[in-house]
Structures are given as C-alpha cells and as structure tokens.
Coordinates of C-alpha atoms and ligand atoms in Angstrom, one line a residue:
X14 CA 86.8 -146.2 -13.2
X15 CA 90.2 -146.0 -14.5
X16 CA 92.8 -145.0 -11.7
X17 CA 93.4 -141.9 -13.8
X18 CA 90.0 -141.0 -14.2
X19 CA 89.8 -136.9 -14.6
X20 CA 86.3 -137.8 -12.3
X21 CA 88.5 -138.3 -9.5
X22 CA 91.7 -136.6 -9.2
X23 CA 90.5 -133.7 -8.7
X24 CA 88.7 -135.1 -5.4
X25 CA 90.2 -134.6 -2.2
X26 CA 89.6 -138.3 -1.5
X27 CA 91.8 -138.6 -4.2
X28 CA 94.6 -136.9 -2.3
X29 CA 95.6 -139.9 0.6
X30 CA 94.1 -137.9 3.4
X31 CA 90.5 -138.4 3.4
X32 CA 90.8 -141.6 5.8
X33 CA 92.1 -139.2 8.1
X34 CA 88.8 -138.6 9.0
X35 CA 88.3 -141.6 10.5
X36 CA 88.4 -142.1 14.4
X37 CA 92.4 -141.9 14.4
X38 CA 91.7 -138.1 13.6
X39 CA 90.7 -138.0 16.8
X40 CA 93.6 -140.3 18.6
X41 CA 95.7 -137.6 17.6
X42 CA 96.3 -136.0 20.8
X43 CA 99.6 -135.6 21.5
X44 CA 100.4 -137.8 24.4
X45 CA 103.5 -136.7 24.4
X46 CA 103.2 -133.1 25.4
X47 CA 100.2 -133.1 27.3
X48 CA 100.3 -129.7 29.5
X49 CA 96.6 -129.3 30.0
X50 CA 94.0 -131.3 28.1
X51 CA 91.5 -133.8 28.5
X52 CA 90.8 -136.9 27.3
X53 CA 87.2 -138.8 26.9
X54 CA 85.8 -142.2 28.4
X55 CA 85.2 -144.2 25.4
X56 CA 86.9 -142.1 22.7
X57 CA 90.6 -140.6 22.6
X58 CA 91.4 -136.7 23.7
X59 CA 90.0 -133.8 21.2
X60 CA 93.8 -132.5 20.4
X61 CA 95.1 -133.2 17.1
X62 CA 98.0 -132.9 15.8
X63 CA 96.2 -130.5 12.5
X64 CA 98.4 -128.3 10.9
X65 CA 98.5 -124.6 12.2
X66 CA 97.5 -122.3 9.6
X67 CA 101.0 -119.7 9.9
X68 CA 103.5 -122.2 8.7
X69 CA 105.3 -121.3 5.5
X70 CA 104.8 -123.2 2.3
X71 CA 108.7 -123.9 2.0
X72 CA 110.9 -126.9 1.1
X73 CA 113.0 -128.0 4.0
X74 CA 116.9 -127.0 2.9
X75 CA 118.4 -129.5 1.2
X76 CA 121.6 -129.6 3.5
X77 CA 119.9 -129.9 6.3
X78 CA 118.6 -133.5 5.1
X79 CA 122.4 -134.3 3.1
X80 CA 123.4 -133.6 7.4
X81 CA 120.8 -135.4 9.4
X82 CA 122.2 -138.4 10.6
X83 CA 119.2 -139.2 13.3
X84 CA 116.6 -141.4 12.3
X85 CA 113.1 -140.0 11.2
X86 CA 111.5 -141.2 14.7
X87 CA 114.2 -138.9 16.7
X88 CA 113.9 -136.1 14.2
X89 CA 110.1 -135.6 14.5
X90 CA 110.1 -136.8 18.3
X91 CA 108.4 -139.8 17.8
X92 CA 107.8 -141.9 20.3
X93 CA 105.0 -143.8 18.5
X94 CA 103.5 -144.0 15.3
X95 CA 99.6 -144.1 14.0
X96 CA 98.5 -146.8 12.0
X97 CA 97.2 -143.9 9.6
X98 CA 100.8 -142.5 9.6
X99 CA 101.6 -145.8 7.6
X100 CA 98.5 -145.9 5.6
X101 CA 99.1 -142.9 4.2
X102 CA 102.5 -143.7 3.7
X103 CA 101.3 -146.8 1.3
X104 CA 99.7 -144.4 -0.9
X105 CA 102.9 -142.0 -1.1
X106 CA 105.5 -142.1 1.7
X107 CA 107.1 -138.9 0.2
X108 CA 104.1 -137.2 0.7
X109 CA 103.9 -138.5 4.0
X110 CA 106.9 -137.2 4.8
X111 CA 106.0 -133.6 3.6
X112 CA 102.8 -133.8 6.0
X113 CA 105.4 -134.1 9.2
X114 CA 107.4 -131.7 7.8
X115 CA 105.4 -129.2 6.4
X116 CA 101.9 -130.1 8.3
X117 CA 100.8 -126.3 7.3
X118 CA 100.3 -127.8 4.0
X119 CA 97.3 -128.9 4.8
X120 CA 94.3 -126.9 2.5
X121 CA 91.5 -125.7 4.8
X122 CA 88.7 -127.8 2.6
X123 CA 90.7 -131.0 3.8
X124 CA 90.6 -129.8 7.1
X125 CA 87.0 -129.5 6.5
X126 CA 86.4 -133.1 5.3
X127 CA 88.1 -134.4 8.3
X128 CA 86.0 -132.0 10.4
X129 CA 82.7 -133.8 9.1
X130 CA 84.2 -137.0 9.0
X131 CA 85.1 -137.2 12.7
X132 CA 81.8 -136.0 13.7
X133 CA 80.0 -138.7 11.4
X134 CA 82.1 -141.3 13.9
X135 CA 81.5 -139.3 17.2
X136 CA 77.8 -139.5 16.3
X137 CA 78.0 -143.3 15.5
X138 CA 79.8 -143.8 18.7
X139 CA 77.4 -141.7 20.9
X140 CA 74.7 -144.5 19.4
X141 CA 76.6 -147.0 21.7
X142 CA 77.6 -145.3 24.8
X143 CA 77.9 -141.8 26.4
X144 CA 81.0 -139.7 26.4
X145 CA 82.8 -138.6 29.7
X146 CA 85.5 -135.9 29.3
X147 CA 88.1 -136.2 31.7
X148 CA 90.9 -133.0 32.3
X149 CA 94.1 -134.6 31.8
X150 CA 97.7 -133.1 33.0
X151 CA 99.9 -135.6 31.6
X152 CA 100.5 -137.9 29.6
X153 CA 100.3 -140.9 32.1
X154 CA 96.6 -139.7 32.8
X155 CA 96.3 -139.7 28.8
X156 CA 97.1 -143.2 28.6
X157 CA 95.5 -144.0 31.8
X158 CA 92.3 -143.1 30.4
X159 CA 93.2 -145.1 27.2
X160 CA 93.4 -148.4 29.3
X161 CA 90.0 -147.3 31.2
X162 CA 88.5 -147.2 27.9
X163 CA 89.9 -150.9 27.0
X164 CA 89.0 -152.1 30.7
X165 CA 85.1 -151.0 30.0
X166 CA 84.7 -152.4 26.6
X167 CA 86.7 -155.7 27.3
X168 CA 83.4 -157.1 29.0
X169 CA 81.3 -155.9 26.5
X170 CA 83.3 -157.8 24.2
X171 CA 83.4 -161.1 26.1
X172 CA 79.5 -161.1 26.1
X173 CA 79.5 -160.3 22.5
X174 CA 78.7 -157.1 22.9
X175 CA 78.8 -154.2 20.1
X176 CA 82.2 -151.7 21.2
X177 CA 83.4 -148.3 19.6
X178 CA 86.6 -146.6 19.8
X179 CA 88.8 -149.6 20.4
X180 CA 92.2 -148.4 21.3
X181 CA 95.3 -150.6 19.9
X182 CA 98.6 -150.3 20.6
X183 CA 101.9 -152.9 20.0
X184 CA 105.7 -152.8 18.9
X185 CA 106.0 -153.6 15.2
X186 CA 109.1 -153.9 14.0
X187 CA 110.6 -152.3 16.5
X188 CA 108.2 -149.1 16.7
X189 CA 105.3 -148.8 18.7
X190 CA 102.2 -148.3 16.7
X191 CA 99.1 -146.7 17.8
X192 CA 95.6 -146.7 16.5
X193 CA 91.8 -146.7 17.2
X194 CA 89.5 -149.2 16.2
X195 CA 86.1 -148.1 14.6
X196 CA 83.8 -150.8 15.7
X197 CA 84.5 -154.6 16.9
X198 CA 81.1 -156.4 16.9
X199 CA 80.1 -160.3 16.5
X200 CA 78.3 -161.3 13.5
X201 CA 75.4 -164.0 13.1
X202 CA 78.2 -166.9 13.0
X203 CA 79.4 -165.6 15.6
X204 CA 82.6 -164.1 14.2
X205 CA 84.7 -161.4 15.6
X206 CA 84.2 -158.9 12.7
X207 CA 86.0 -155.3 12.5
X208 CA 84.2 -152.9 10.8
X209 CA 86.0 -149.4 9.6
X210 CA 84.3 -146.0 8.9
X211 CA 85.5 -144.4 6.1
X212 CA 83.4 -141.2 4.8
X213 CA 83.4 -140.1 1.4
X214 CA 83.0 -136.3 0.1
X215 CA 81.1 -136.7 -2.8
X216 CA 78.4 -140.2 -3.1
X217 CA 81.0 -142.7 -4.6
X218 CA 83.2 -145.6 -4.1
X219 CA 87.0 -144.8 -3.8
X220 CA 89.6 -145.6 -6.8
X221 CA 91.3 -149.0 -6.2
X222 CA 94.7 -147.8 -4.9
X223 CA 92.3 -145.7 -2.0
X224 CA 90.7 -149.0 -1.0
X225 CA 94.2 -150.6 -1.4
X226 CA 95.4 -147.9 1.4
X227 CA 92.4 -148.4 3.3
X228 CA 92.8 -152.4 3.4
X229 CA 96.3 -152.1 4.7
X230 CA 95.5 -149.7 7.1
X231 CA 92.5 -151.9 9.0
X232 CA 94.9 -155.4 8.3
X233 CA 96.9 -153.9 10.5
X234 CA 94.5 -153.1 13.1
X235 CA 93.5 -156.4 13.4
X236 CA 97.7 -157.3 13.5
X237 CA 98.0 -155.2 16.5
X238 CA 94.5 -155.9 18.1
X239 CA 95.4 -160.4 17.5
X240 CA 98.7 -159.5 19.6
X241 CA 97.1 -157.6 22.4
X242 CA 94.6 -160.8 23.0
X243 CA 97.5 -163.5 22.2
X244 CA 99.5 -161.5 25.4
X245 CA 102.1 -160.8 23.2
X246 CA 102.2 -156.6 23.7
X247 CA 104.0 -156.2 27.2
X248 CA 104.0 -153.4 29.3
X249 CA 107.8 -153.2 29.3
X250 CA 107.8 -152.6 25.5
X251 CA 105.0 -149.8 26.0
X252 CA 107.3 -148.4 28.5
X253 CA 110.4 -148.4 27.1
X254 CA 108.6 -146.4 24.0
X255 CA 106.6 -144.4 25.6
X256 CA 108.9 -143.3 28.4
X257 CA 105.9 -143.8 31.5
X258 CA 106.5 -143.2 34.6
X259 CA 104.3 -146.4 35.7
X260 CA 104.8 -145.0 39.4
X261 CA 103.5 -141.6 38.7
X262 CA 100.3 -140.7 40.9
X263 CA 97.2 -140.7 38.1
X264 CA 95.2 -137.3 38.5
X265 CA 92.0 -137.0 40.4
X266 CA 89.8 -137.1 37.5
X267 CA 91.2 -140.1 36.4
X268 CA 91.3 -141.8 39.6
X269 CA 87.3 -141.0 40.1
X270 CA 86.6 -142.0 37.0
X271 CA 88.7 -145.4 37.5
X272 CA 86.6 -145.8 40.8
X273 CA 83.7 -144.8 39.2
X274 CA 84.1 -148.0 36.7
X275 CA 84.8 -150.5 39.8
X276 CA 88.7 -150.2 39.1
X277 CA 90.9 -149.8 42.5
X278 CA 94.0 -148.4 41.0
X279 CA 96.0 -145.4 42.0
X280 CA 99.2 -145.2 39.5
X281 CA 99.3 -146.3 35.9
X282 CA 101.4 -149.1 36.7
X283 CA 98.4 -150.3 38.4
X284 CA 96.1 -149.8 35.7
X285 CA 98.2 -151.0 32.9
X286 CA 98.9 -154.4 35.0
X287 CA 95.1 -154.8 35.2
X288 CA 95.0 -154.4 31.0
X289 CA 97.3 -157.0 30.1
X290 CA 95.8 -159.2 32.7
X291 CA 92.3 -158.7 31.5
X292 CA 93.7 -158.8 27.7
X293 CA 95.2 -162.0 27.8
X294 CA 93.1 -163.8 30.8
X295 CA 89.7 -163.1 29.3
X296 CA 89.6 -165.4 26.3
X297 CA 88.9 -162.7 23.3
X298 CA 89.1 -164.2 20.4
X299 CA 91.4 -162.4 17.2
X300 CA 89.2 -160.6 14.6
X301 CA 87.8 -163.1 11.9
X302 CA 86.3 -160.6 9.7
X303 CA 87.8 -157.2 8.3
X304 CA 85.2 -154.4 6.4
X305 CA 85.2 -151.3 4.9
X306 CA 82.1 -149.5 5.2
X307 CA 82.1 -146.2 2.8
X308 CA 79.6 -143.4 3.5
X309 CA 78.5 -140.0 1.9
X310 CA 79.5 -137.6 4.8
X311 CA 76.5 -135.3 3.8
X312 CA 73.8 -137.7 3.4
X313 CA 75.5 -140.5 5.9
X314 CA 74.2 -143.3 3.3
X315 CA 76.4 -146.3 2.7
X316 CA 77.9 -146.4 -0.7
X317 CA 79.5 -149.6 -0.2
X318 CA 81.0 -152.1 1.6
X319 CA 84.4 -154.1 1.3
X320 CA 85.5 -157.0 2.7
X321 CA 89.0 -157.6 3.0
X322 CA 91.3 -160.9 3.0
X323 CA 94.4 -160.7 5.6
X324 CA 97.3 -161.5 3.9
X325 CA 99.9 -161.5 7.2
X326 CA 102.4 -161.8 5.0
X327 CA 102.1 -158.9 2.7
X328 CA 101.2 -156.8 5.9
X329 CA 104.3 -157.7 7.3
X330 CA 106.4 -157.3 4.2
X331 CA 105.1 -153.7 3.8
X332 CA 105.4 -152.7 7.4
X333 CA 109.3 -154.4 7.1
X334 CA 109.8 -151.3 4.4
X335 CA 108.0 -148.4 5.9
X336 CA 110.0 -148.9 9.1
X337 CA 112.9 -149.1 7.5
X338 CA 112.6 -145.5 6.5
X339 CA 111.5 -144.6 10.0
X340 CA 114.8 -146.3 11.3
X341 CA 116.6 -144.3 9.2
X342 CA 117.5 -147.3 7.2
X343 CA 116.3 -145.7 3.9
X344 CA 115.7 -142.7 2.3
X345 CA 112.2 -141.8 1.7
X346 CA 110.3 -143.0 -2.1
X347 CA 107.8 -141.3 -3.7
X348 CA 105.1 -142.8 -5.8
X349 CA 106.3 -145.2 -9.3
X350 CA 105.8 -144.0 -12.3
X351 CA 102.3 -146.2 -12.9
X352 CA 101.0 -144.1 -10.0
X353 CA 102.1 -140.8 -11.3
X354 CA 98.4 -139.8 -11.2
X355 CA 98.5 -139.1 -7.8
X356 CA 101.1 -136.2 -8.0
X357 CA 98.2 -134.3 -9.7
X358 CA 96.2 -133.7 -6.6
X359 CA 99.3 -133.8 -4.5
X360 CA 99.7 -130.7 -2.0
X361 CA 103.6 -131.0 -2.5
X362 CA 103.7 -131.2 -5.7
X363 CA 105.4 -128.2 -6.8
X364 CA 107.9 -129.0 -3.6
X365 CA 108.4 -132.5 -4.4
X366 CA 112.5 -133.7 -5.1
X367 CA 111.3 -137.2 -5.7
X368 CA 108.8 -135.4 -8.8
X369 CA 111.6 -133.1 -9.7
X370 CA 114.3 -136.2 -9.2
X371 CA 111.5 -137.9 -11.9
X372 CA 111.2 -140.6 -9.1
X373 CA 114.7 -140.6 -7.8
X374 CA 115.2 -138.6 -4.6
X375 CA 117.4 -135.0 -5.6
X376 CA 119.7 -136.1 -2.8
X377 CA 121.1 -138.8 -4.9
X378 CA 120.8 -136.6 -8.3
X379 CA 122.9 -134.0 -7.0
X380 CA 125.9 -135.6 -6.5
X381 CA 125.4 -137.2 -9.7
X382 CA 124.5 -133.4 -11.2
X383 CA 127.9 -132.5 -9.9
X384 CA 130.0 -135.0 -11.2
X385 CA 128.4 -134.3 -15.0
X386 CA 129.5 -131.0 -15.0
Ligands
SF4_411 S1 104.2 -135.1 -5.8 FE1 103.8 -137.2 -6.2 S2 105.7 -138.3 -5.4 FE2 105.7 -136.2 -4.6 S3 104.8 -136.3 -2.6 FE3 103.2 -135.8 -4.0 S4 102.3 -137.8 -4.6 FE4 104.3 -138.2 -3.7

C-alpha cells in the first residue's frame, strides 16, 4: 500500500508509538528515581515512564527553548537513553521531542495498545521461564537485578538455549543506551538469531517507513548486544553514566535472590564484575540473524515476518545524527516533506513549530520574521 494510504493513517500504528509495546514498554522503569519499586527476575520493573493523564495540552514557551543552553540529556535528566527513544525518533524526532516534553499527550487508546502489547510479550515470556518480583529501594538494586537477569540467561545461551527479556546496555556515541531484547534463540544452522515482537492493532503488515523504524530499532540491539560479548562495554562507562554507587550494600531481596541463583555477591560492584567477566569469558557469539515478527494483538496470529540486513554503517551514521541533537549539537528536525503523511495522525500536530515553520524549526523563522518587518 502506498505510504499515504487513507487505510492506514488513521491507525495508531501509523502514529510511531505502537512499537512501544514491545518489551521496552516495560524497561521503562525509572532507574533513576527509584523510591520504592520492584523489579522482576527475567523481565525489567512494572514502572513506566506513561504519561500522567493531568498534564496540559500546551506548547513549551518559545523563550524558554531561544534560552536553554543545556543539552537535551541534562534538560530531561537523562542519564540514559532507550533504544526505542531513537526509534521513534527515526520516524519523527520532533515528535519525539514533544513525547518528553509533553508526555500527557499521549491518547488513552494508545495507552491501550501498549497495554495489550506488553501483555502479548509477558505471556510469551512466561512460556520460557517464571517471573520473580523483587521489591527494589534503589536504583543499584534496579540494576542489580538487571545483571541477575543477564547472569541466568548467559548459560542458557551458551547451551543454545531459547532466552527472553535480554537486557542491553552500552555507550554509543557518547550516551549510554538501554534496551531489552525480545527473544535470542539459535536456529537449525546454528545461528545466533534475534527475533523482535512487534504487535499490530488491526490484522496487517505495517507501511514501509514503520518497518523502516522497526529495522533500525532491532540493528541496534544487535550493535549493543555484539559489544557486550566482544568486552567492549566497561563498567567504568556504565558508571560514569549512570552515577552507581558500585559500593552500595544491594537490598535483601536482591541479595536472596542473587544467592538463590548460586551468585555470592554482596554490592553491585560485585555483581557487575561477575557480568562483564561472564560476558566476555563465555564465548557468546554476536547475533547472525535479525527478524521482525508482526502479530494481531487480538487474535496473537502472525501476520508476517521480516528479516533484516545490518548495514553497521548506516546504523552508525543515523545514531551519529540523533545524538547530536541529544548533545545539544542541533536543533531538533521534524519529518521532510515526502513524509508529510505522518503529521496527519500526529498528536502534536496542531502544536508543531517544525509544521507551522513548513519544515524549518520557528526558532530560526522568527528572527527571520523579524528582520522582514
Ligand atoms: S506534526 Fe509532523 S513534523 Fe510535527 S511532530 Fe508531528 S509528525 Fe513530526
């Protein structure tokens, strides 16, 4: 179907969210202020970071933008990114931007879809192993259980073994990026294949520049995943973004648990020493294979698959230009004009400077303005 098909812009997998229903939905638990929450064996912590309903449906003030000199990553508090926060950004990084600024945006049927996708992958996950919540107190115990998670499946993997819920995690460009593996599994040839979830609203394959998204977003899974098992993520770097205390006592859920699973640990520096040694020391081989698997949330039936060709180059090119607007190197593009389509089921649409601008941000038009009159 044509890109700008009536059929599907007006679907909300037509929006750029609906692969936030995937299993990163779920990694969305905000490590970094974790009061009192708990995270599960085997699958990330049930906090997200979805939109409250209360916030207001207004623009940011334009001055506040023309006087912001901190980079985006210190003006949302970032410490880390998702790999979905730059997937979504390769369908429109404008619109991107609204969803950290404005996350009340959100429209409750999207919150919806990503309720039903999650539980499609909780369900798929439960067929390979049983979930153990933990109560976590901060955010050393959030990660602690992260690298429990990778400790357990790291064996499963070696004896080519079927694992869910893969945690990733490496600097990129200088930012750390986070994500969540759907399913790592060997195939007949015995290839390291990755295999990503994605679920659909209504029983059909996505539009080209959705499966564009959706390619970039597991290539760089499998970036992030081939540098954990070549040993070239350190701890230091994860430190040094994440600010861990590596000294900090773990809880005493997390240290039963971590006994419980043959691990003698008692801080996270402990622990994280143990991942990088079992990462690099136990021979995993980098993923061979990358697919999409697309499925009809209702009915669960697989519409199709899609098997995607890394292209490291163009992965790295891209991820070069979206963290140059995270470094506050550049100012934030929406889509070209060829892509206009996707303004039409935009949430931001009637918000938008870079629509208004007609695909020039308004912060450079203004000046401009000025000077005319
Ligand atoms: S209106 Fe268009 S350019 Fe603006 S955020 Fe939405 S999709 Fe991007």
């Amino acid at each position: 179907m044509a890109e700008n098909g009536e059929e599907e812009t007006g679907s909300v997998e037509a929006s750029g969210f609906s692969d936030l229903s995937d299993s990163e939905l779920l990694e969305y638990l905000d490590l970094e202020d974790t009061q009192e929450s708990s995270a599960s064996l085997s699958k990330p912590g049930p906090s997200s970071e979805l939109p409250g309903k209360d916030d207001k449906l207004t623009s940011l003030p334009k001055w506040k933008r023309g006087l912001d000199v901190s980079s985006p990553m210190e003006r949302f508090h970032l410490k880390h990114l998702y790999v979905t926060d730059l997937s979504t950004q390769d369908w429109c990084e404008q619109q991107m931007v609204y969803g950290k600024e404005l996350p009340g945006f959100l429209a409750p049927e999207k919150a919806a879809v990503l309720d039903t996708g999650a539980s499609i992958h909780l369900a798929r996950e439960l067929e390979v192993h049983d979930l153990v919540t933990i109560p976590t107190t901060t955010k050393e115990d959030a990660w602690a259980v992260k690298f429990l998670n990778i400790l357990s499946m790291i064996p499963v993997l070696q004896s080519e073994g079927r694992i869910r819920e893969f945690p990733v995690f490496g600097e990129v460009e200088g930012v750390l990026l986070v994500g969540v593996i759907d399913e790592l599994h060997y195939t007949a040839k015995g290839e390291l294949e990755l295999a990503e979830l994605k679920t659909r609203r209504r029983p059909m394959l996505p539009l080209e520049a959705q499966k564009k998204k959706d390619c970039f977003q597991i290539s760089l899974y499998k970036y992030i995943f081939d540098a954990m098992v070549q040993g070239k993520v350190t701890s230091a770097s994860l430190i040094h973004h994440t600010k861990l205390c590596p000294d900090k006592p773990l809880g005493p859920s997390v240290l039963r648990h971590a006994r419980q699973g043959g691990f003698s640990v008692k801080s996270l520096g402990d622990l994280m020493e143990l991942v990088f040694l079992s990462l690099t020391l136990s021979d995993l081989p980098v993923i061979d294979i990358l697919k999409i698997e697309y499925i009809h949330q209702e009915t669960a039936t697989v519409l199709g698959t899609e098997i995607v060709a890394f292209e490291e180059k163009e992965v790295r090119g891209k991820v070069q230009h979206y963290m140059a607007y995270w470094m506050g190197h550049r100012e934030p593009q929406g889509v070209d004009v060829e892509e206009a389509w996707k303004c039409r089921t935009c949430n931001y649409a009637d918000i938008c400077e870079w629509r208004k601008g007609g695909g020039v941000p308004s912060s450079i038009l203004e000046p401009l303005a000025k000077k005319v009159k």
